[in-house]
XYZ file of N, CA and C in Angstrom:
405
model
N 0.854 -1.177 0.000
C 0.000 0.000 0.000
C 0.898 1.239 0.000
N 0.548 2.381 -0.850
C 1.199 3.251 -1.278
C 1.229 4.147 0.272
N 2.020 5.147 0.603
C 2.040 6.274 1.852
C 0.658 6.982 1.752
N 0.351 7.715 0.539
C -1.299 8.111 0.456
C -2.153 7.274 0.256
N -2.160 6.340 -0.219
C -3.314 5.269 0.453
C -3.412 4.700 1.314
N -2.355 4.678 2.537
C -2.521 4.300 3.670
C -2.431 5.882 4.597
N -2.374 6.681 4.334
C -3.001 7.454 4.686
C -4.577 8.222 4.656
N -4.943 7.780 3.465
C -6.659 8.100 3.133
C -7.374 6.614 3.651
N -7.108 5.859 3.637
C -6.988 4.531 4.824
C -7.433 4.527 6.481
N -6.486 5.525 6.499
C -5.786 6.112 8.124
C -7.108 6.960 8.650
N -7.468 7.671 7.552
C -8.580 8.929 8.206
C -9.920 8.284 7.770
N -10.021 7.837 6.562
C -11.055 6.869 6.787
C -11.349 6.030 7.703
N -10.351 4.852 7.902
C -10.677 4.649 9.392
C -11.110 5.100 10.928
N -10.269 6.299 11.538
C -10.625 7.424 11.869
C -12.043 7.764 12.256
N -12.378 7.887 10.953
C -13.973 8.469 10.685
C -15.076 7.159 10.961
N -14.600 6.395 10.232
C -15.597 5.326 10.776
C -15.888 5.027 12.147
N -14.337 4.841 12.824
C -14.156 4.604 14.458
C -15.197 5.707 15.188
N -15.425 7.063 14.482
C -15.829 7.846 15.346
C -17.602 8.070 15.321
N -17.857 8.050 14.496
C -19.142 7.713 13.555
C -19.876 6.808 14.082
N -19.055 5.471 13.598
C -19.463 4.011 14.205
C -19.513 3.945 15.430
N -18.386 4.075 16.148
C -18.551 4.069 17.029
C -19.985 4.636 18.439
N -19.708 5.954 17.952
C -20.670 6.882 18.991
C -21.702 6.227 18.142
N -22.180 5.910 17.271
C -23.938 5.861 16.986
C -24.055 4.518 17.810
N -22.935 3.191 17.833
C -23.065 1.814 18.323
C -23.318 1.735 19.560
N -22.517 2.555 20.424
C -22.090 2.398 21.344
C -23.538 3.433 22.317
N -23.705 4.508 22.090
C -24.424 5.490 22.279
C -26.190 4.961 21.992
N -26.246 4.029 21.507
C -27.363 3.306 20.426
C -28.465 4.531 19.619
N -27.096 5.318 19.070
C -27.716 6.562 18.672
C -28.689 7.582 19.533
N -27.551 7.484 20.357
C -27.585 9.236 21.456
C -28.821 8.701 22.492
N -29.451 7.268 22.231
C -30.214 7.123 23.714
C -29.731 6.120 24.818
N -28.395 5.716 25.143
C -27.779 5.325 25.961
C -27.650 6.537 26.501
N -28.309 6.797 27.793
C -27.923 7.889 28.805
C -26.946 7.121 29.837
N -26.926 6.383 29.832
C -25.146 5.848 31.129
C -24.463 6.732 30.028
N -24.086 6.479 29.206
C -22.995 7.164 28.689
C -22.917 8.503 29.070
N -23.841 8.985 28.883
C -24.094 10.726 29.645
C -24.398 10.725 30.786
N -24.383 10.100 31.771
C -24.281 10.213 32.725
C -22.932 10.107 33.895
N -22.443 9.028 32.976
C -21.029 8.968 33.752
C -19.837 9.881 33.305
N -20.180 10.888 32.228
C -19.211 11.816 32.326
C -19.875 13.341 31.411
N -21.053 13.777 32.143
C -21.971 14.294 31.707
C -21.025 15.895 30.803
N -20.281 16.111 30.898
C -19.642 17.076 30.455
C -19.196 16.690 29.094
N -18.109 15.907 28.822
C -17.517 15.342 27.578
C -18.193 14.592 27.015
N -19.147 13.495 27.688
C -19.902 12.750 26.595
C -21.487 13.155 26.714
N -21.743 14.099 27.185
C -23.099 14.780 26.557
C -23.615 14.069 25.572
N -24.714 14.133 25.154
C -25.625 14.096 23.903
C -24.576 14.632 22.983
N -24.767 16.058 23.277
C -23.738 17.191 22.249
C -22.344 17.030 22.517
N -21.573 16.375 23.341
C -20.595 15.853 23.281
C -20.680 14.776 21.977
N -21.373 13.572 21.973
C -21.208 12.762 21.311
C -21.762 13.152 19.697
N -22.064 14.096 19.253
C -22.311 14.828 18.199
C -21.463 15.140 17.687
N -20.550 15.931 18.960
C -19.298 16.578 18.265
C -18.111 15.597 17.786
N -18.599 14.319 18.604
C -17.709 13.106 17.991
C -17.860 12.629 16.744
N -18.977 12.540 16.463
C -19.415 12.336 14.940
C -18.968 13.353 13.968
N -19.096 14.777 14.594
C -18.693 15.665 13.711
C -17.361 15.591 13.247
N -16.215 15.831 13.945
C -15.075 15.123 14.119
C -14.687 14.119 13.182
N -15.572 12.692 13.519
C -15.489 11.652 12.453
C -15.880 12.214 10.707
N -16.681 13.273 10.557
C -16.923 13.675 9.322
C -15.740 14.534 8.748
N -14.828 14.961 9.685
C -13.735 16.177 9.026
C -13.076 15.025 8.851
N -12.700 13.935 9.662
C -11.764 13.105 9.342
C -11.663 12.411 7.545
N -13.239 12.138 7.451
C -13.660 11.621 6.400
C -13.163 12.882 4.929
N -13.648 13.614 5.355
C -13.415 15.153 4.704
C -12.208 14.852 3.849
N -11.216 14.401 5.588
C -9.600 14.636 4.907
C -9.166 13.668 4.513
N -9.814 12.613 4.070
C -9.385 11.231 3.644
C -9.006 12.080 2.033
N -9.812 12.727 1.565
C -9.708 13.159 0.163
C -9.650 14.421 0.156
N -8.456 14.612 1.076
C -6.838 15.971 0.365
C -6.141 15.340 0.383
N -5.178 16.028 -0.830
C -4.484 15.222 -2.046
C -3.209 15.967 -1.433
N -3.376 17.371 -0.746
C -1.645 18.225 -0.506
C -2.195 19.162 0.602
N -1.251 19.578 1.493
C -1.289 20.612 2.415
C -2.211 19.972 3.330
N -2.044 18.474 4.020
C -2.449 18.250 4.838
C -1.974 17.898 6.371
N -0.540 18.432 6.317
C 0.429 18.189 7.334
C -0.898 19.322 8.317
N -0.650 20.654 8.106
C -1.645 21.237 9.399
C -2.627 21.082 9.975
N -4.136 20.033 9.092
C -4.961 20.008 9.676
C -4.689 18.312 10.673
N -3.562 17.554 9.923
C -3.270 16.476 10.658
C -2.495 16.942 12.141
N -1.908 17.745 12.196
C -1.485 18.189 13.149
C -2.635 18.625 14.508
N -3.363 19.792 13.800
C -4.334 19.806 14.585
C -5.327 18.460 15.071
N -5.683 17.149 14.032
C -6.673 16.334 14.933
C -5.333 15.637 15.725
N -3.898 16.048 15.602
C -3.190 15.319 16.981
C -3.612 16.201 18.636
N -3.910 17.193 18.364
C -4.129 18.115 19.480
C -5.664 17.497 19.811
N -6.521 17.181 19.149
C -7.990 17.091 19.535
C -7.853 15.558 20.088
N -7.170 14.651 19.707
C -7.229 13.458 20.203
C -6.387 13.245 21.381
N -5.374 14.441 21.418
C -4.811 14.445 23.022
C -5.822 14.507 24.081
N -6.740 15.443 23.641
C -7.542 16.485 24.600
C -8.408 15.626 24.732
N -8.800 13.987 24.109
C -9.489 12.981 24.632
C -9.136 12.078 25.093
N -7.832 12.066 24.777
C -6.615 11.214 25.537
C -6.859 11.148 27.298
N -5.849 12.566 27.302
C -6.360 13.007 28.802
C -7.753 13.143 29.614
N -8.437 13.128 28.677
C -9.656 13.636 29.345
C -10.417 12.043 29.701
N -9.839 11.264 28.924
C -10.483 9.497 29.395
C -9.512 9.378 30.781
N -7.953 9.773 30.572
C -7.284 9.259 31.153
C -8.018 9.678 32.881
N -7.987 10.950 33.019
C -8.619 11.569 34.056
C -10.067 10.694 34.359
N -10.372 10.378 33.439
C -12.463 10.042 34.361
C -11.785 8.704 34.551
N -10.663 7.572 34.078
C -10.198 6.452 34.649
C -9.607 6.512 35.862
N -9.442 7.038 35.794
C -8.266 7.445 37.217
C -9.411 7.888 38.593
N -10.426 8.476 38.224
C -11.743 8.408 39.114
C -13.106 7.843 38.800
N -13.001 6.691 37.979
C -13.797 5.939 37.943
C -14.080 4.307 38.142
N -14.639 3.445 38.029
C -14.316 1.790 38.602
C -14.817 1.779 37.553
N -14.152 0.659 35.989
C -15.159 0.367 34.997
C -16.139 -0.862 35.167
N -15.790 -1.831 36.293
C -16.488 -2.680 36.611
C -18.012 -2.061 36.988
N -17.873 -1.244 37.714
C -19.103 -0.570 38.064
C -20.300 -0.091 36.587
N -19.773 -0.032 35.732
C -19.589 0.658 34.599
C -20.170 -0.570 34.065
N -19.529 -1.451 33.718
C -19.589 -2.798 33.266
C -21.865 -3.140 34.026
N -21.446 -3.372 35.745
C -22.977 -3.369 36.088
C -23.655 -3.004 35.533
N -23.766 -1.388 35.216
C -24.394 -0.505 34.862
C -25.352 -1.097 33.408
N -24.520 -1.350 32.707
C -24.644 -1.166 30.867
C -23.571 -1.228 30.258
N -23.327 -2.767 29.474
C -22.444 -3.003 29.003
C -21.841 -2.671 28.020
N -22.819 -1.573 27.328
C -22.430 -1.001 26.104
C -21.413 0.435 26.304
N -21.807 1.060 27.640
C -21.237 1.910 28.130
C -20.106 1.346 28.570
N -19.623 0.249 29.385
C -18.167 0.128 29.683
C -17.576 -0.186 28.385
N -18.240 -1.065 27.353
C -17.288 -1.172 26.529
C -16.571 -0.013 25.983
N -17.433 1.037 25.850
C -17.461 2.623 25.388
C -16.003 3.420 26.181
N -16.498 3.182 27.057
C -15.386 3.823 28.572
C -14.039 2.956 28.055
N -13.951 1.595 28.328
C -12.954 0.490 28.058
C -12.143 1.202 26.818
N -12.753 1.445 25.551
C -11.553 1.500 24.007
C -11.719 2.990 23.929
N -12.677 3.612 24.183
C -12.816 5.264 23.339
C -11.450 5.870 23.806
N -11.082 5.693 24.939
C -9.176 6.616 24.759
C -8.385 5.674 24.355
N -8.359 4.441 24.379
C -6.838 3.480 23.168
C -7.307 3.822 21.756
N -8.880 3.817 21.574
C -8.622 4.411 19.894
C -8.135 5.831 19.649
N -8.612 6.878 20.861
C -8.058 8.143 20.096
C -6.555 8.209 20.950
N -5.918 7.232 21.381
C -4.361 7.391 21.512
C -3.983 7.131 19.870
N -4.855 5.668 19.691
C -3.785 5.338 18.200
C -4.220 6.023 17.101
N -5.318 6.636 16.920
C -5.439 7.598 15.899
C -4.541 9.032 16.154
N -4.499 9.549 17.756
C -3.155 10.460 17.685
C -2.293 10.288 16.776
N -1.612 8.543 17.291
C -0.517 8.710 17.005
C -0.498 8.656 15.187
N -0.964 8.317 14.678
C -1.523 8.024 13.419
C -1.250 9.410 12.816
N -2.778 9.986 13.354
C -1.827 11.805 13.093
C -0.927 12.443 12.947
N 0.273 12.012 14.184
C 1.455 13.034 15.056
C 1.675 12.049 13.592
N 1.793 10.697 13.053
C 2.956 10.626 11.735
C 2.439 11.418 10.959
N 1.016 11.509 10.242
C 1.236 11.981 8.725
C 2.251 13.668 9.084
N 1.132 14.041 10.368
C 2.154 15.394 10.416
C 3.772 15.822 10.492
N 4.192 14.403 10.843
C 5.361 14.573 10.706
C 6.296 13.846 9.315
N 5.546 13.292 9.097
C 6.173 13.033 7.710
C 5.807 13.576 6.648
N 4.741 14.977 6.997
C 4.661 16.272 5.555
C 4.932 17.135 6.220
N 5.881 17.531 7.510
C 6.294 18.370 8.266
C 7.273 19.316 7.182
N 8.560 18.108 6.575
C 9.431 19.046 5.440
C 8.726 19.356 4.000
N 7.523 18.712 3.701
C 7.389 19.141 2.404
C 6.466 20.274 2.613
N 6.612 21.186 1.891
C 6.190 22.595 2.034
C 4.817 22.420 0.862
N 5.000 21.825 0.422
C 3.437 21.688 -0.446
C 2.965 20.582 -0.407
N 2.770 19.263 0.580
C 1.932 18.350 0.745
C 1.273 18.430 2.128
């Protein structure tokens, strides 16, 4: 697989993970455990903005050049969910979670290992169109 097709690959995937995900997991925005156990970030309109997200990703599956900056930037947005899982783990029990609604721990369980490895996914393309001044 060519570097740009495994990069339009990369954000396609991305997009699906985020898409797919929140509608599966969320069973399309009427799983309230999910909004309940971290009523700030995964809101209703939290999980919207996840989808939305998943649509720029999709967006950028098909740019062809000058995509080192906006890859850069979804490395900053997937930090900021990075940390922000890392934090509600660190004060939360997922077993409890698990009781609750199993669709929600699973949710809790992968939603920050996928947006670690889509970071990191990011932090490359951005750094490997970091020197070219027109891709």
């Amino acid at each position: 697989m060519t570097k740009n097709k495994l990069i339009k690959f990369g954000f396609i995937m991305a997009a699906a993970m985020n898409i797919g995900g929140v509608l599966l997991f969320s069973r399309f925005f009427t799983n309230s455990m999910i909004n309940e156990l971290d009523p700030v970030v995964m809101s209703n309109f939290g999980l919207l903005m996840i989808v939305i997200w998943g649509l720029a990703y999709l967006a950028s599956a098909f740019i062809t050049s000058n995509i080192k900056w906006l890859a850069g930037a979804f490395v900053i947005e997937k930090l900021v969910y990075v940390v922000a899982w890392s934090l509600w783990l660190a004060n939360n029990n997922l077993d409890d979670v698990y009781d609750k609604d199993v669709f929600a721990g699973i949710f809790y369980s992968i939603y920050g290992i996928n947006d670690f490895v889509f970071m990191v996914f990011f932090a490359w393309v951005f750094l490997t169109h970091i020197k070219a001044p027109n891709r």
